[in-house]
XYZ file of C-alpha atoms in Angstrom:
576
model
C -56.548 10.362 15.396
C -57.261 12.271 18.624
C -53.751 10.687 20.248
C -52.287 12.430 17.125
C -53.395 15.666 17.789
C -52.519 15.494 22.099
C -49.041 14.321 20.753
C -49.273 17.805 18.348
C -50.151 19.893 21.247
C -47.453 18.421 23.652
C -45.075 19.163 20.666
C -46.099 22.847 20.002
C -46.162 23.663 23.911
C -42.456 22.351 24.069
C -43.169 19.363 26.023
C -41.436 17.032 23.393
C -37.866 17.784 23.643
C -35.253 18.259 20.839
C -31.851 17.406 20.781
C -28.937 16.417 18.321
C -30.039 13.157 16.345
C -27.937 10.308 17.629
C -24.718 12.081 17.940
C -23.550 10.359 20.761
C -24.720 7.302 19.280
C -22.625 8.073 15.844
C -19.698 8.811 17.864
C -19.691 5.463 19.869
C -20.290 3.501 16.777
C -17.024 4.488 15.347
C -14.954 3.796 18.370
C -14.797 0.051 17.132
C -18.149 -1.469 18.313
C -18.537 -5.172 16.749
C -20.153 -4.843 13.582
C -22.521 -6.962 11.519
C -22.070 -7.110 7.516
C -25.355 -8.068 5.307
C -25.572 -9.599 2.013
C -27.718 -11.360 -0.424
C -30.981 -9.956 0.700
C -34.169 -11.193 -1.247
C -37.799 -10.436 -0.641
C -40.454 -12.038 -2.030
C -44.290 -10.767 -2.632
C -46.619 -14.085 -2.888
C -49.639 -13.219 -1.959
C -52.812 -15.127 -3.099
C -54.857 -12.305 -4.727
C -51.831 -11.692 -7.460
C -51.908 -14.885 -8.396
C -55.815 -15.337 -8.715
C -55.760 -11.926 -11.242
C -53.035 -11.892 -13.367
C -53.018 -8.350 -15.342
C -53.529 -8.159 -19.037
C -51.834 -5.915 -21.416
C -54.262 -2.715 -20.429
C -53.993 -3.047 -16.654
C -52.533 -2.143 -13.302
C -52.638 -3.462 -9.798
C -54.341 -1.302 -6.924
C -52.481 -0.194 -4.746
C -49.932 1.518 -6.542
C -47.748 1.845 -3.560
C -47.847 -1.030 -0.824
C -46.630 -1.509 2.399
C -46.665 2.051 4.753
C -47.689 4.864 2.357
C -50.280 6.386 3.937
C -52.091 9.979 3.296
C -51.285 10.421 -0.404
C -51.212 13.950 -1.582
C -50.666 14.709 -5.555
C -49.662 17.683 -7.654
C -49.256 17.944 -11.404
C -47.232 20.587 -13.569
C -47.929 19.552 -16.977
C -47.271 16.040 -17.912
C -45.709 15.553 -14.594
C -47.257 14.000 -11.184
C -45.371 14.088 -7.886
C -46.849 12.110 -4.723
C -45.845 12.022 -1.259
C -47.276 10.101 1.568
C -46.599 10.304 5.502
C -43.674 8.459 6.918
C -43.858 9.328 10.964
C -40.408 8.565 12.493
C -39.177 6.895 9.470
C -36.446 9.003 8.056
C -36.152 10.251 5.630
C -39.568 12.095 6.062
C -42.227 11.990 3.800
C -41.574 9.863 0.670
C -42.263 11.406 -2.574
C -43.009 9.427 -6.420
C -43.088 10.990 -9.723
C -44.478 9.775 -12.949
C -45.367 10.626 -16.573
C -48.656 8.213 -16.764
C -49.760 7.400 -12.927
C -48.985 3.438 -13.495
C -45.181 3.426 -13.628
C -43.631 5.412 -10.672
C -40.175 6.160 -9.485
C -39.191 6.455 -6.110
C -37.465 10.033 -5.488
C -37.013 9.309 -1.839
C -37.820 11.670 1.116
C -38.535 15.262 1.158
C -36.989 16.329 4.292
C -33.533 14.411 4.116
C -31.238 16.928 6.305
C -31.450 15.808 9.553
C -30.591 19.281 10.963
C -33.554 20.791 9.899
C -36.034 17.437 10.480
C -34.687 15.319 13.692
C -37.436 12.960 15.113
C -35.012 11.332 17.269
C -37.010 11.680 20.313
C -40.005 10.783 18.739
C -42.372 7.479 19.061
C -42.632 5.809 15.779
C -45.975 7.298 14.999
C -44.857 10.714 15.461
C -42.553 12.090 13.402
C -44.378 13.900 10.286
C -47.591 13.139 8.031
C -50.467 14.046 6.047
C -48.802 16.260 4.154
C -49.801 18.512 0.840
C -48.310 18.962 -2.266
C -49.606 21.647 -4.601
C -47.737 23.053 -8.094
C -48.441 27.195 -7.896
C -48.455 28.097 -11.997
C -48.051 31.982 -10.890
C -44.400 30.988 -9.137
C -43.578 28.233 -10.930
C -43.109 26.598 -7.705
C -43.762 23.170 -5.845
C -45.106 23.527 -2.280
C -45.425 20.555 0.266
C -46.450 21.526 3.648
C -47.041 19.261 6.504
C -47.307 18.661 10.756
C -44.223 17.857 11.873
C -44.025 16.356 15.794
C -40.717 17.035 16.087
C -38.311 19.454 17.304
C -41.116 21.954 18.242
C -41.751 22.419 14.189
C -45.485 22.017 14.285
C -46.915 22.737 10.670
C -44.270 23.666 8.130
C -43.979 24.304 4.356
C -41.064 24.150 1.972
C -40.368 24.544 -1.630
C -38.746 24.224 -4.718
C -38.636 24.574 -8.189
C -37.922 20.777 -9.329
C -38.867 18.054 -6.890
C -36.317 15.958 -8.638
C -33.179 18.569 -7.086
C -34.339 18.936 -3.488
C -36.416 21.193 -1.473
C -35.354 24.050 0.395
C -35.213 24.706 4.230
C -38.761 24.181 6.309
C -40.470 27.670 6.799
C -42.144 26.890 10.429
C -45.715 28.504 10.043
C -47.940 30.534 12.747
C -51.319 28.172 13.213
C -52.037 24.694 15.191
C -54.006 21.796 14.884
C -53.161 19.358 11.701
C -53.342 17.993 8.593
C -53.018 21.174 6.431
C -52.961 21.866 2.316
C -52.265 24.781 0.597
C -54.504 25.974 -2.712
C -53.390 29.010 -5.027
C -56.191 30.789 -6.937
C -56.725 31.843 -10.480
C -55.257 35.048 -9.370
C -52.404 33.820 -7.423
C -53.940 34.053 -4.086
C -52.663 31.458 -1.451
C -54.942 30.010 1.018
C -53.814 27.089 3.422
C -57.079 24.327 5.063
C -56.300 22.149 7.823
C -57.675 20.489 10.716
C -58.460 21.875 14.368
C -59.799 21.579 17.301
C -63.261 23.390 17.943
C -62.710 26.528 19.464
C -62.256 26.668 23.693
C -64.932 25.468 25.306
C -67.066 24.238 22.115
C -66.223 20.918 21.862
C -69.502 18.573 22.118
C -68.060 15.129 21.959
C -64.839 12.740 21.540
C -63.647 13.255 17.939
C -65.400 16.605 17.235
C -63.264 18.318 15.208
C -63.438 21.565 12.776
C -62.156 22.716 9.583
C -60.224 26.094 9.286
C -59.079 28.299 6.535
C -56.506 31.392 6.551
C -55.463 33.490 3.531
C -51.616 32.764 2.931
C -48.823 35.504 2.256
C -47.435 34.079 -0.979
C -44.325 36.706 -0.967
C -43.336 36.195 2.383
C -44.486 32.817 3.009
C -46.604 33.053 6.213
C -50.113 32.621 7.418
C -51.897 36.196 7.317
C -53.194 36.551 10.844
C -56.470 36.957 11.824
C -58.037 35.724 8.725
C -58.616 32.456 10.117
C -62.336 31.213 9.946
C -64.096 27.786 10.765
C -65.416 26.272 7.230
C -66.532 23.046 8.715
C -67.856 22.144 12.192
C -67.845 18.752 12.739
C -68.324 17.306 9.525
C -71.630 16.814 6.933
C -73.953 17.009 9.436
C -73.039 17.931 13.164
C -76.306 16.758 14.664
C -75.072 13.157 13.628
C -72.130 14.002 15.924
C -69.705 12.996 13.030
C -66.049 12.107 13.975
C -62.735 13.536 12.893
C -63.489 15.683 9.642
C -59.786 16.214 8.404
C -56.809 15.928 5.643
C -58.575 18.876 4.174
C -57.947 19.504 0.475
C -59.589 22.963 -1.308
C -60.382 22.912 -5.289
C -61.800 25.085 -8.005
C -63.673 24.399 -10.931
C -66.278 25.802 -13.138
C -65.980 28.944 -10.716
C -66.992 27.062 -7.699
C -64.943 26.263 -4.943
C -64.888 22.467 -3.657
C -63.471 21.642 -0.358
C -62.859 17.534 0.186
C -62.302 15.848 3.617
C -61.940 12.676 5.413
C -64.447 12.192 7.759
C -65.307 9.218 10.818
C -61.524 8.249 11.484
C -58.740 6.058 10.121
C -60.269 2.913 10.601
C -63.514 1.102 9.580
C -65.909 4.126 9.227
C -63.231 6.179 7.484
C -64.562 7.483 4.117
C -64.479 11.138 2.035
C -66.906 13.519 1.981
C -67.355 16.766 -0.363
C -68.296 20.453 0.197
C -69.272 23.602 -2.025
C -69.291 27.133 -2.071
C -68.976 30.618 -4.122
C -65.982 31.126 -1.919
C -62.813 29.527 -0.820
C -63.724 31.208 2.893
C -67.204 29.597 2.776
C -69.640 29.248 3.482
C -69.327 25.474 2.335
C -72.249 23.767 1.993
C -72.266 19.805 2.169
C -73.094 17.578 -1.342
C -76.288 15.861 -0.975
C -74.707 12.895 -2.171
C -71.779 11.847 0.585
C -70.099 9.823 1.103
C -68.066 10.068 -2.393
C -65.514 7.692 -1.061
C -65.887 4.343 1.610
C -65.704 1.331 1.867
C -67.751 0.696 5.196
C -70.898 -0.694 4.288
C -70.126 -3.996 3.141
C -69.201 -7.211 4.873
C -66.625 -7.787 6.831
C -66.044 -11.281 6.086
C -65.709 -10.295 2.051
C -62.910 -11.771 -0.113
C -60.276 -10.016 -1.082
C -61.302 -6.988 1.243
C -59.754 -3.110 0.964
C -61.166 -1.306 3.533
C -60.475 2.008 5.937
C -60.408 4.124 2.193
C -60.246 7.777 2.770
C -57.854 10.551 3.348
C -57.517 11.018 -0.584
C -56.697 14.038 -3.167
C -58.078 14.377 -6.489
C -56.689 15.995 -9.527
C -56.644 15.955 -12.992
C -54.476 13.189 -14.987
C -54.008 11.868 -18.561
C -56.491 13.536 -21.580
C -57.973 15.396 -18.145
C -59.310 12.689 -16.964
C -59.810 13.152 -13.387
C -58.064 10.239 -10.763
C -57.952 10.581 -6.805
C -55.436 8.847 -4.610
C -56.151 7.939 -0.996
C -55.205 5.463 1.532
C -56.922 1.927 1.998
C -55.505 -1.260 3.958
C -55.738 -4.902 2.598
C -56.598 -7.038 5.675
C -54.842 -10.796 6.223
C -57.523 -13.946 7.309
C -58.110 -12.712 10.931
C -58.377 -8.650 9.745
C -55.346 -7.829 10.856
C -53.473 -4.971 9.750
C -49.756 -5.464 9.334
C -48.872 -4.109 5.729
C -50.305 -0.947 7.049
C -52.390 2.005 5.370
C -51.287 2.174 1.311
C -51.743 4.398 -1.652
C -54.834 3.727 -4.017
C -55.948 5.583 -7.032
C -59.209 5.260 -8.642
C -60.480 7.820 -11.512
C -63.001 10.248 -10.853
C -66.008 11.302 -12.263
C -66.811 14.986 -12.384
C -68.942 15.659 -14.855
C -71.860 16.157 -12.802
C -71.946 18.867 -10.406
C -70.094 17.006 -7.432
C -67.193 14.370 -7.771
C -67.249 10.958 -7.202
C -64.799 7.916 -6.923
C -65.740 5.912 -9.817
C -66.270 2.405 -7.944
C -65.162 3.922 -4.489
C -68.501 2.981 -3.296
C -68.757 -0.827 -3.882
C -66.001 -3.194 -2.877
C -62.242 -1.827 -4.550
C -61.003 -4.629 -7.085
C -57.265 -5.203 -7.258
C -56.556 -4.020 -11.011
C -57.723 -1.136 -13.077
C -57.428 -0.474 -16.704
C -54.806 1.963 -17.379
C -55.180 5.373 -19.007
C -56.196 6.381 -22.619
C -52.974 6.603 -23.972
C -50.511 4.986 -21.616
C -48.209 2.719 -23.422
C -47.179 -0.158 -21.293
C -47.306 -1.096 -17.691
C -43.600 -1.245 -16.369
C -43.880 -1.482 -13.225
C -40.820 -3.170 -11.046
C -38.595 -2.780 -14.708
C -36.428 0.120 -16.199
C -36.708 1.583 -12.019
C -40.183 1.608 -11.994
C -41.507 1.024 -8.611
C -43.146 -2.564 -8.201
C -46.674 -3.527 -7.284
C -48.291 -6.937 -7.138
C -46.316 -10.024 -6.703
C -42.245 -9.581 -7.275
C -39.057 -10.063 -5.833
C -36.893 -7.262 -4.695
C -32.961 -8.781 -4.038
C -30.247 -6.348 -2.656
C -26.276 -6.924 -2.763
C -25.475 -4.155 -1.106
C -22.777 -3.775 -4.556
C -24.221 0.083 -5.095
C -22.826 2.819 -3.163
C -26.284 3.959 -2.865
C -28.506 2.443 -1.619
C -31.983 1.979 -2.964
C -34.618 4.490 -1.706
C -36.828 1.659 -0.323
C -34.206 0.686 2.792
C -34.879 3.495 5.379
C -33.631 4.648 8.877
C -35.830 5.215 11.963
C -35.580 8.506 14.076
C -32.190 9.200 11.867
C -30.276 8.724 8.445
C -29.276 5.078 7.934
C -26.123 7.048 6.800
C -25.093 7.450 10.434
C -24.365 3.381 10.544
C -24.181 2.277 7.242
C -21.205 1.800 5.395
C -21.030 -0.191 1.472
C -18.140 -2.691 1.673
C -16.708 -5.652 -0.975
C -18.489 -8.134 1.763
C -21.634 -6.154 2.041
C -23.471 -3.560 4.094
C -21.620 -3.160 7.519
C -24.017 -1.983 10.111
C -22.080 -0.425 13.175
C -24.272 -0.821 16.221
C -25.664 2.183 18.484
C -25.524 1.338 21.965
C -29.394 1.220 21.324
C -32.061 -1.497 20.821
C -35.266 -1.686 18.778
C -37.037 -0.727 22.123
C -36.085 2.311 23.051
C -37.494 5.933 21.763
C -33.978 6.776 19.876
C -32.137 6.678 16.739
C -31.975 2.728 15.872
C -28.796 0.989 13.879
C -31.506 -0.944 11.776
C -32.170 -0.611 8.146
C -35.293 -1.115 7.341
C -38.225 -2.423 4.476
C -41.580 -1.645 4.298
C -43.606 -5.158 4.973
C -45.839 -5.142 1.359
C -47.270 -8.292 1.052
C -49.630 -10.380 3.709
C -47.833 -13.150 2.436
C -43.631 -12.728 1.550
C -39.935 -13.951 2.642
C -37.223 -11.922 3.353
C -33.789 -13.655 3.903
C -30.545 -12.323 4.543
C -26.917 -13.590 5.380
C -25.572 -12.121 8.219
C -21.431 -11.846 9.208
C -21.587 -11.700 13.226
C -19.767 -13.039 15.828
C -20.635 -11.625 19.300
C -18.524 -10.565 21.952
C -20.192 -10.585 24.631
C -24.281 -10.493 25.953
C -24.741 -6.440 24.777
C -24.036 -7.697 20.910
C -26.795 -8.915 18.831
C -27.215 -9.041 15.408
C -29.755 -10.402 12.841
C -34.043 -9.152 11.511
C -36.783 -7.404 13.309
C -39.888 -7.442 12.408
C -41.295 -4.399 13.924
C -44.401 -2.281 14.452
C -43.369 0.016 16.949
C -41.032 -0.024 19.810
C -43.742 -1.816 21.954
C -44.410 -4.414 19.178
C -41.837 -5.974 17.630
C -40.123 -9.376 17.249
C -36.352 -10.142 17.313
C -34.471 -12.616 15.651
C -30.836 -12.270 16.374
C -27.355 -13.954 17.122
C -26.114 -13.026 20.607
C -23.671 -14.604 23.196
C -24.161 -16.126 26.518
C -21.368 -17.190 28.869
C -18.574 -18.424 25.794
C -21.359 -19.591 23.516
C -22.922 -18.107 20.719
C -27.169 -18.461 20.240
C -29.838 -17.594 18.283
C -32.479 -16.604 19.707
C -36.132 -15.417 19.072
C -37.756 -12.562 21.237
C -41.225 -11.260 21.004
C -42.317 -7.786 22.630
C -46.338 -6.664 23.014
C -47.044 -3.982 25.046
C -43.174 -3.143 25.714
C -43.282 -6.635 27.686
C -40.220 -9.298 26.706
C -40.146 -12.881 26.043
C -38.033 -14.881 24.723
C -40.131 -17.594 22.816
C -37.167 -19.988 22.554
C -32.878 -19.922 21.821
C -30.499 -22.590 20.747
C -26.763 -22.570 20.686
C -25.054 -22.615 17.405
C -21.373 -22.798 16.450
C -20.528 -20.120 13.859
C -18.194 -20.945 10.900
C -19.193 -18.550 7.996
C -22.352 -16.494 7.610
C -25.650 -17.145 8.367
C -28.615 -17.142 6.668
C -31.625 -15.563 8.085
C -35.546 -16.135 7.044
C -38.395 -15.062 8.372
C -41.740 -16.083 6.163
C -45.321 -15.258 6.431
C -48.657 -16.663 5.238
C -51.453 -14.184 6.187
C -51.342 -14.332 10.596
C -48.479 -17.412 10.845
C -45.071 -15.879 10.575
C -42.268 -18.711 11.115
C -38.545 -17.757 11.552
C -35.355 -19.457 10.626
C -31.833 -19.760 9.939
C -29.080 -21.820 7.713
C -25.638 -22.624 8.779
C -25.037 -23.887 5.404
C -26.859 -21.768 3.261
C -28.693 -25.197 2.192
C -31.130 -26.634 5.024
C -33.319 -24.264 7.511
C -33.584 -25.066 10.967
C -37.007 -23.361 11.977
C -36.610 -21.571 15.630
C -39.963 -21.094 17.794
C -42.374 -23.020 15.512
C -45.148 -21.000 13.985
C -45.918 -17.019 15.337
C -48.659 -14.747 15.227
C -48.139 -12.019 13.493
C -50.833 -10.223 15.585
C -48.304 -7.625 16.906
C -47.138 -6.594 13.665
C -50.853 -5.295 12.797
C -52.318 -1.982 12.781
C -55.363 -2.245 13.809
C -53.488 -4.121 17.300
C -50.723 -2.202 18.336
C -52.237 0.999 17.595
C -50.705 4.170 15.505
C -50.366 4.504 11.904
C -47.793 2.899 10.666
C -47.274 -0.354 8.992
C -44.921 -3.660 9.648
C -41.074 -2.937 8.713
C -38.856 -5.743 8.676
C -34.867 -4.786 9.635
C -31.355 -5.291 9.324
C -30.686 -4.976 13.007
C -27.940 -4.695 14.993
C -26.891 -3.544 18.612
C -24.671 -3.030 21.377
C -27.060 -2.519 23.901
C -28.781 -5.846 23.422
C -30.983 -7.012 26.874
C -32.862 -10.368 25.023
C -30.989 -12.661 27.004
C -31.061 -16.910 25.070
């Protein structure tokens, strides 16, 4: 967490430059660059844990959002619940859900969608935008989301609307630093925005000591008020403990008290949420005798079925006010790696004492819950409904648009996308999956330890700079490729992997092209094995069995999870 906030201050002091998302790239791609058409894509959930708990009539699976959803933030206006989660460089930035019951959700897609106002072209993948806030003001009638943006010299920005379903309107840059931030409206319409900071100069007493702030908000003119900004927390629950990145801040009221919620000892294996009270939403807040409310930290790591790194959550009221929270967790393969990344959980709440608490957030998480009083059905993955568990999600390309789930990196996938009767043409930027810049790839969030994805691919290479075919990524230095390219008057496949931003290509064969190919890349937990069809009949594997180890969290570093892509280039360097 302290790389994201150097990365913030680099951004904010102008070191992180900002130009015009991939417009040179766009331009090149339509001056006839060989292009790559997919079809018939399937992917397929299987892992283990689905198939050992089947649901019954009265349950749902936890998470409700897998794969790379981290840093859930909810809102409700009557019988309706938007959520939105981080999304980095993925574009568009940060995804938001809606739903009537909080089992069956529908994907909206990404709050900032115009490029011109959010570009993270120049931006490593685990830049971009996230933790962001959503809050519902009654006294407006308006929706607010508000979040750090490390691109373009934005910094911490807010923008609204009146229907989450229509769009938002422009980002409204605001006046403060440091991270993480949430807005709160009071019974009497006051705004007041909390967020994470570092301690002020010169008071920092260790690695990860970080503070709380508040600052009264100018609801009419949408701006910070300045000089009302005042330290809440220092540190966390108790400083002498030297506790480690308090943050994702999130300020409540009820029964006249004022409740301010945090995440506290980092993303990782001592992350957790921790609760705060006061007659005041300046403070003084004083810590609940009974924190952690949230973790999952203290049990074995060797557990079955484990969910661990829970924290960073929200909690609000849901069906027959019933109080829920939301907050990110991981599900760990066989050697506790990372590589679905940081998803959305929910668990209810109960608040009927004096202090909140996640009801079973403090013994291992189990992977269903019952739904709520009055919820009709489960529908998840039918009528649109987003799909948890085990399922199969299979793409034809035969929509002109195209399903929320398939995003771009650093850009729009619009920029090198185009529907056809043979299927999605992908025209290549004179970029590869390595470099820090707008990539032709579309790409799907990795949501199972244990899946498929296939694909046929039209591509016939011209020359050594065309490749074409899946990448399993988890950052430009961490990836793997799995492409057709040319060498000399041949055509090969070949398999690539990258760790550390270091090459190698594992192995290559030549093939002679007469149709399509089919693509596959499987994995069970760590083993990832990658192949292709000729005939659309028999798979030849290519390289044997993988580790997946560079497709985890928790080993390349950042935030974000494993995406697998529809890749193509014209700036290819893996050489067969």
């Amino acid at each position: 967490m302290k790389k994201r906030y150097i990365i913030f201050l680099f951004s904010v002091m102008g070191l992180v430059s900002f130009t015009g998302i991939g417009d040179k790239d766009t331009l090149n791609a339509k001056k006839g660059k060989k292009t790559a058409v997919f079809s018939k894509v399937v992917y397929k959930g299987d892992d283990q844990i689905y198939k050992d708990n089947p649901l019954q009539a009265n349950e749902f699976y936890n998470p409700l959002l897998q794969g790379c959803y981290p840093d859930p933030a909810i809102t409700r206006k009557g019988g309706d619940y938007y959520m939105v989660c981080s999304s980095f460089a993925m574009f568009p930035g940060v995804p938001i859900f809606h739903s009537k019951d909080l089992v069956n959700w529908t994907d909206l897609g990404g709050v900032l969608n115009n490029v011109a106002e959010f570009n993270p072209n120049d931006t490593r993948i685990s830049g971009g935008v996230y933790a962001p806030g959503i809050t519902y003001n009654p006294h407006n009638e308006t929706f607010y989301m508000i979040v750090t943006a490390f691109s373009g010299n934005l910094g911490n920005i807010i923008v609204k609307t009146k229907d989450p379903k229509k769009g938002w309107g422009s980002p409204i840059k605001l006046d403060f630093n440091g991270i993480d931030p949430c807005i709160f409206f009071d019974d009497n319409g006051k705004g007041y925005i909390v967020h994470n900071d570092a301690p002020d100069k010169g008071k920092e007493l260790y690695e990860g000591h970080r503070v709380i702030k508040v600052w009264e908000y100018d609801v009419e003119n949408d701006k910070v008020i300045l000089g009302t900004d005042k330290i809440i927390v220092d540190g966390g629950i108790d400083l002498s403990k030297k506790p480690i990145w308090i943050e994702a801040p999130h300020l409540y009221k009820k029964g006249g008290s004022y409740y301010l919620m945090c995440a506290e000892g980092g993303t990782g294996g001592n992350h957790s949420e921790v609760i705060f009270k006061s007659d005041s939403p300046k403070g003084p807040f004083i810590p609940a005798p009974s924190n952690p409310i949230l973790t999952q930290r203290y049990f074995s790591k060797d557990r079955a079925n484990k969910v661990d790194w829970a924290g960073h959550a929200d909690i609000f009221k849901g069906p027959n006010d019933k109080y829920y929270g939301v907050f990110l967790g991981v599900r760990p393969n066989e050697k506790s790696r990372v590589n679905t990344g940081r998803e959305t959980f929910i668990l209810p709440v109960d608040w009927s004492g004096v202090y909140p608490v996640f009801e079973n957030g403090l013994i291992p998480l189990e992977p269903k819950l019952k739904i709520p009083n009055g919820v009709i059905e489960n529908k998840t993955g039918k009528e649109g409904f987003f799909p948890n568990g085990n399922f199969t999600f299979e793409e034809n390309f035969t929509n002109q648009k195209l399903d929320y789930r398939w995003i771009g990196l650093r850009g729009p996938r619009e920029n090198f996308t185009t529907i056809t009767k043979k299927g999605l043409e992908i025209t290549p930027f004179e970029v590869n999956i390595k470099e820090i810049k707008p990539t032709s790839t579309l790409f799907y969030r990795q949501q199972h330890n244990a899946f498929s994805f296939e694909t046929n691919v039209d591509f016939i290479p011209t020359s050594e700079k065309d490749l074409a075919g899946i990448v399993c990524l988890q950052s430009e230095k961490f990836n793997y490729v799995f492409g057709i390219t040319k060498k000399g008057k041949d055509t090969y496949i070949l398999l690539e992997r990258t760790e550390k931003g270091q090459s190698k290509i594992i192995t290559s064969t030549k093939i002679d092209i007469k149709k399509s190919i089919r693509l596959q890349v499987k994995a069970t937990g760590d083993n990832y094995q990658f192949s292709y069809s000729l005939n659309n009949v028999y798979f030849e594997n290519l390289g044997g069995t993988v580790s997946g180890d560079i497709l985890s969290t928790n080993v390349a570093g950042g935030f974000t999870g494993a995406l697998i892509g529809l890749y193509a280039t014209a700036a290819n360097d893996a050489k067969p």
